[in-house]
Amino acid sequence: TSATAKANPFTAATTGQWFFYAAEGHYDVRFSGGGIASPFTLGDFLVGGQTLDCAGFPGADMGAKINNCITALPAAGGVADARNILGVQSSSATISVNKAACLLLGETTLTLSASPGFTLSTAGACIMGAGQGVTTLSAGANATSINITAGPATISDLSMVGNSSTYASAKGIMKDFPQNGQVSRFCLLISTRY
């Protein structure tokens, strides 16, 4: 059988549904035209690659399981699926997304004891929750929740609660690179602890 290439650009269905087939890799999808006042891009869709279930990895807490899961991914990255680790969880060490990997989080409140709680240190790294108020990251006192040192990186569909007695030492998301990134469907709640 032979494949028929889709036009580029292509038109979505009247319901807004769209799809494409592509070789394994990372892709950005740009939306424009019919009723979209300002074109926008959703970045870093991973096609192919390996998906691992983080719940099956060893570790004393959720953070350790996720770190072990990401380490087991191939050098090219993949998907670290932690959606089966549910409820109130903790991470005593920094969770390092150091590959072009997408970390999927489920219905959980994850307390981050380390600062930073997460480091995204490779282009194409992403953290995707299950929705605002469904996936919540809770930072320790005076802690940086997410430190992004390479990009582009994507953070979406989660809430973050910061706990700080001084604004100078705590950062919700710290971006330390010149490239663009994407933060979408995100809610930041700040509480002060004295």
Tab-separated table of C-alpha atoms in Angstrom:
chain	number	residue	atom	x	y	z
A	1	THR	CA	0.000	0.000	0.000
A	2	SER	CA	1.053	3.560	-0.536
A	3	ALA	CA	0.451	6.552	1.684
A	4	THR	CA	-1.128	9.766	0.471
A	5	ALA	CA	0.589	12.856	1.781
A	6	LYS	CA	-1.619	15.396	3.500
A	7	ALA	CA	-1.446	18.973	2.250
A	8	ASN	CA	0.569	21.385	4.382
A	9	PRO	CA	-1.255	23.385	5.596
A	10	PHE	CA	-4.336	21.188	5.978
A	11	THR	CA	-7.879	21.993	7.081
A	12	ALA	CA	-9.434	20.653	10.290
A	13	ALA	CA	-12.895	19.059	10.330
A	14	THR	CA	-15.891	21.304	11.021
A	15	THR	CA	-15.848	19.926	14.594
A	16	GLY	CA	-12.289	21.214	15.073
A	17	GLN	CA	-10.808	17.698	15.073
A	18	TRP	CA	-7.495	17.323	13.234
A	19	PHE	CA	-4.787	14.708	12.832
A	20	PHE	CA	-1.671	13.900	10.871
A	21	TYR	CA	0.733	11.016	10.478
A	22	ALA	CA	4.446	11.723	10.673
A	23	ALA	CA	7.810	10.091	11.104
A	24	GLU	CA	9.046	9.719	14.686
A	25	GLY	CA	10.149	13.073	16.070
A	26	HIS	CA	9.020	16.325	17.690
A	27	TYR	CA	6.568	18.596	15.843
A	28	ASP	CA	5.003	22.031	16.327
A	29	VAL	CA	1.462	22.595	15.018
A	30	ARG	CA	0.406	26.102	13.958
A	31	PHE	CA	-3.293	27.036	13.988
A	32	SER	CA	-4.562	29.783	11.698
A	33	GLY	CA	-7.389	30.688	9.336
A	34	GLY	CA	-11.171	30.290	9.638
A	35	GLY	CA	-12.239	32.127	12.784
A	36	ILE	CA	-8.803	32.234	14.460
A	37	ALA	CA	-8.134	35.947	14.957
A	38	SER	CA	-4.498	35.519	15.951
A	39	PRO	CA	-2.551	32.453	14.733
A	40	PHE	CA	-0.905	30.409	17.489
A	41	THR	CA	1.374	27.387	17.798
A	42	LEU	CA	1.149	24.378	20.089
A	43	GLY	CA	4.627	23.033	20.465
A	44	ASP	CA	6.553	19.852	20.749
A	45	PHE	CA	4.147	17.046	19.918
A	46	LEU	CA	6.082	13.797	20.247
A	47	VAL	CA	5.323	11.258	17.522
A	48	GLY	CA	6.564	7.761	18.225
A	49	GLY	CA	9.185	7.157	20.844
A	50	GLN	CA	8.906	5.035	23.941
A	51	THR	CA	6.301	5.412	26.692
A	52	LEU	CA	7.077	4.104	30.180
A	53	ASP	CA	4.708	3.807	33.159
A	54	CYS	CA	6.490	5.491	36.086
A	55	ALA	CA	4.288	3.701	38.656
A	56	GLY	CA	6.184	0.471	37.945
A	57	PHE	CA	9.609	1.915	38.760
A	58	PRO	CA	11.299	1.635	42.182
A	59	GLY	CA	11.640	4.616	44.451
A	60	ALA	CA	10.917	5.819	47.971
A	61	ASP	CA	8.539	8.530	46.719
A	62	MET	CA	6.909	9.790	43.515
A	63	GLY	CA	9.929	11.903	42.597
A	64	ALA	CA	12.293	8.927	42.796
A	65	LYS	CA	9.952	6.799	40.670
A	66	ILE	CA	9.744	9.552	38.023
A	67	ASN	CA	13.535	10.072	38.004
A	68	ASN	CA	14.096	6.325	37.547
A	69	CYS	CA	11.483	6.252	34.782
A	70	ILE	CA	13.087	9.166	32.874
A	71	THR	CA	16.530	7.576	33.272
A	72	ALA	CA	15.182	4.383	31.645
A	73	LEU	CA	13.971	6.264	28.543
A	74	PRO	CA	16.259	6.165	25.502
A	75	ALA	CA	18.646	9.084	24.961
A	76	ALA	CA	16.266	10.512	22.328
A	77	GLY	CA	13.539	10.818	24.977
A	78	GLY	CA	9.961	9.614	25.014
A	79	VAL	CA	7.063	9.761	27.443
A	80	ALA	CA	7.349	9.256	31.208
A	81	ASP	CA	3.755	8.486	32.186
A	82	ALA	CA	3.159	9.104	35.907
A	83	ARG	CA	-0.653	9.335	35.622
A	84	ASN	CA	-1.056	6.108	37.609
A	85	ILE	CA	0.615	7.603	40.692
A	86	LEU	CA	-2.419	9.207	42.325
A	87	GLY	CA	-3.405	11.139	45.423
A	88	VAL	CA	-1.170	13.031	47.825
A	89	GLN	CA	2.474	12.373	46.913
A	90	SER	CA	5.927	13.750	47.698
A	91	SER	CA	9.327	14.236	46.106
A	92	SER	CA	12.371	14.709	48.315
A	93	ALA	CA	14.816	15.180	45.402
A	94	THR	CA	14.755	17.359	42.294
A	95	ILE	CA	12.900	15.671	39.423
A	96	SER	CA	15.180	16.022	36.402
A	97	VAL	CA	13.660	16.034	32.909
A	98	ASN	CA	17.036	15.839	31.189
A	99	LYS	CA	15.923	14.338	27.871
A	100	ALA	CA	13.451	15.415	25.198
A	101	ALA	CA	10.823	13.707	27.318
A	102	CYS	CA	7.255	14.563	28.173
A	103	LEU	CA	6.278	13.887	31.788
A	104	LEU	CA	2.562	13.186	32.186
A	105	LEU	CA	1.089	13.777	35.655
A	106	GLY	CA	-2.356	12.628	36.753
A	107	GLU	CA	-4.770	13.364	39.560
A	108	THR	CA	-2.248	14.182	42.258
A	109	THR	CA	-0.988	16.800	44.677
A	110	LEU	CA	2.793	16.528	44.602
A	111	THR	CA	4.727	18.247	47.416
A	112	LEU	CA	8.205	19.243	46.245
A	113	SER	CA	10.765	19.337	49.074
A	114	ALA	CA	13.840	20.075	46.947
A	115	SER	CA	14.611	23.421	45.323
A	116	PRO	CA	14.128	23.313	42.459
A	117	GLY	CA	11.367	20.730	42.528
A	118	PHE	CA	11.778	20.134	38.778
A	119	THR	CA	14.593	20.914	36.357
A	120	LEU	CA	13.870	20.904	32.618
A	121	SER	CA	17.356	20.897	31.086
A	122	THR	CA	16.858	19.750	27.491
A	123	ALA	CA	15.073	21.252	24.493
A	124	GLY	CA	11.744	19.538	24.031
A	125	ALA	CA	11.217	18.707	27.721
A	126	CYS	CA	7.669	19.076	28.969
A	127	ILE	CA	5.434	18.594	31.994
A	128	MET	CA	1.741	18.040	31.280
A	129	GLY	CA	-0.815	17.656	34.050
A	130	ALA	CA	-4.398	16.419	33.935
A	131	GLY	CA	-5.872	19.928	34.401
A	132	GLN	CA	-5.877	22.920	36.702
A	133	GLY	CA	-6.938	21.808	40.173
A	134	VAL	CA	-6.500	18.154	39.159
A	135	THR	CA	-2.702	18.155	39.078
A	136	THR	CA	-1.182	20.390	41.759
A	137	LEU	CA	2.484	21.024	42.506
A	138	SER	CA	3.089	22.315	46.025
A	139	ALA	CA	6.482	23.914	46.664
A	140	GLY	CA	8.396	23.721	49.913
A	141	ALA	CA	9.206	26.888	51.860
A	142	ASN	CA	11.262	29.403	49.843
A	143	ALA	CA	11.618	26.914	46.991
A	144	THR	CA	11.685	27.230	43.229
A	145	SER	CA	9.125	24.807	41.814
A	146	ILE	CA	10.342	24.526	38.209
A	147	ASN	CA	13.721	25.607	36.836
A	148	ILE	CA	13.946	25.612	33.017
A	149	THR	CA	17.548	25.742	31.811
A	150	ALA	CA	17.055	24.821	28.126
A	151	GLY	CA	14.277	25.339	25.685
A	152	PRO	CA	11.908	25.323	24.160
A	153	ALA	CA	10.078	23.617	27.014
A	154	THR	CA	6.354	23.188	27.710
A	155	ILE	CA	4.397	23.258	30.976
A	156	SER	CA	0.623	22.837	30.826
A	157	ASP	CA	-2.577	21.739	32.527
A	158	LEU	CA	-1.621	22.064	36.185
A	159	SER	CA	-1.820	24.277	39.259
A	160	MET	CA	1.076	25.305	41.420
A	161	VAL	CA	1.000	26.414	45.059
A	162	GLY	CA	3.982	28.400	46.311
A	163	ASN	CA	4.992	28.716	49.946
A	164	SER	CA	7.367	31.556	50.664
A	165	SER	CA	8.167	33.883	53.497
A	166	THR	CA	10.400	35.946	51.200
A	167	TYR	CA	9.768	36.623	47.524
A	168	ALA	CA	13.501	36.965	46.778
A	169	SER	CA	14.320	33.313	47.359
A	170	ALA	CA	11.257	31.603	45.887
A	171	LYS	CA	10.266	31.364	42.258
A	172	GLY	CA	7.321	29.492	40.768
A	173	ILE	CA	8.908	28.975	37.363
A	174	MET	CA	12.441	30.167	36.707
A	175	LYS	CA	13.504	30.381	33.051
A	176	ASP	CA	17.251	30.539	32.554
A	177	PHE	CA	17.689	30.302	28.769
A	178	PRO	CA	17.141	32.572	25.741
A	179	GLN	CA	14.758	30.371	23.694
A	180	ASN	CA	10.986	30.490	23.868
A	181	GLY	CA	8.866	28.112	25.846
A	182	GLN	CA	5.174	27.567	26.376
A	183	VAL	CA	3.093	27.699	29.531
A	184	SER	CA	-0.611	27.044	29.031
A	185	ARG	CA	-3.704	26.199	31.091
A	186	PHE	CA	-1.776	26.941	34.258
A	187	CYS	CA	-2.873	28.337	37.624
A	188	LEU	CA	-0.469	29.781	40.218
A	189	LEU	CA	-1.656	30.085	43.815
A	190	ILE	CA	0.615	31.788	46.349
A	191	SER	CA	0.383	31.324	50.073
A	192	THR	CA	2.711	32.937	52.567
A	193	ARG	CA	4.147	31.048	55.495
A	194	TYR	CA	5.671	32.989	58.415
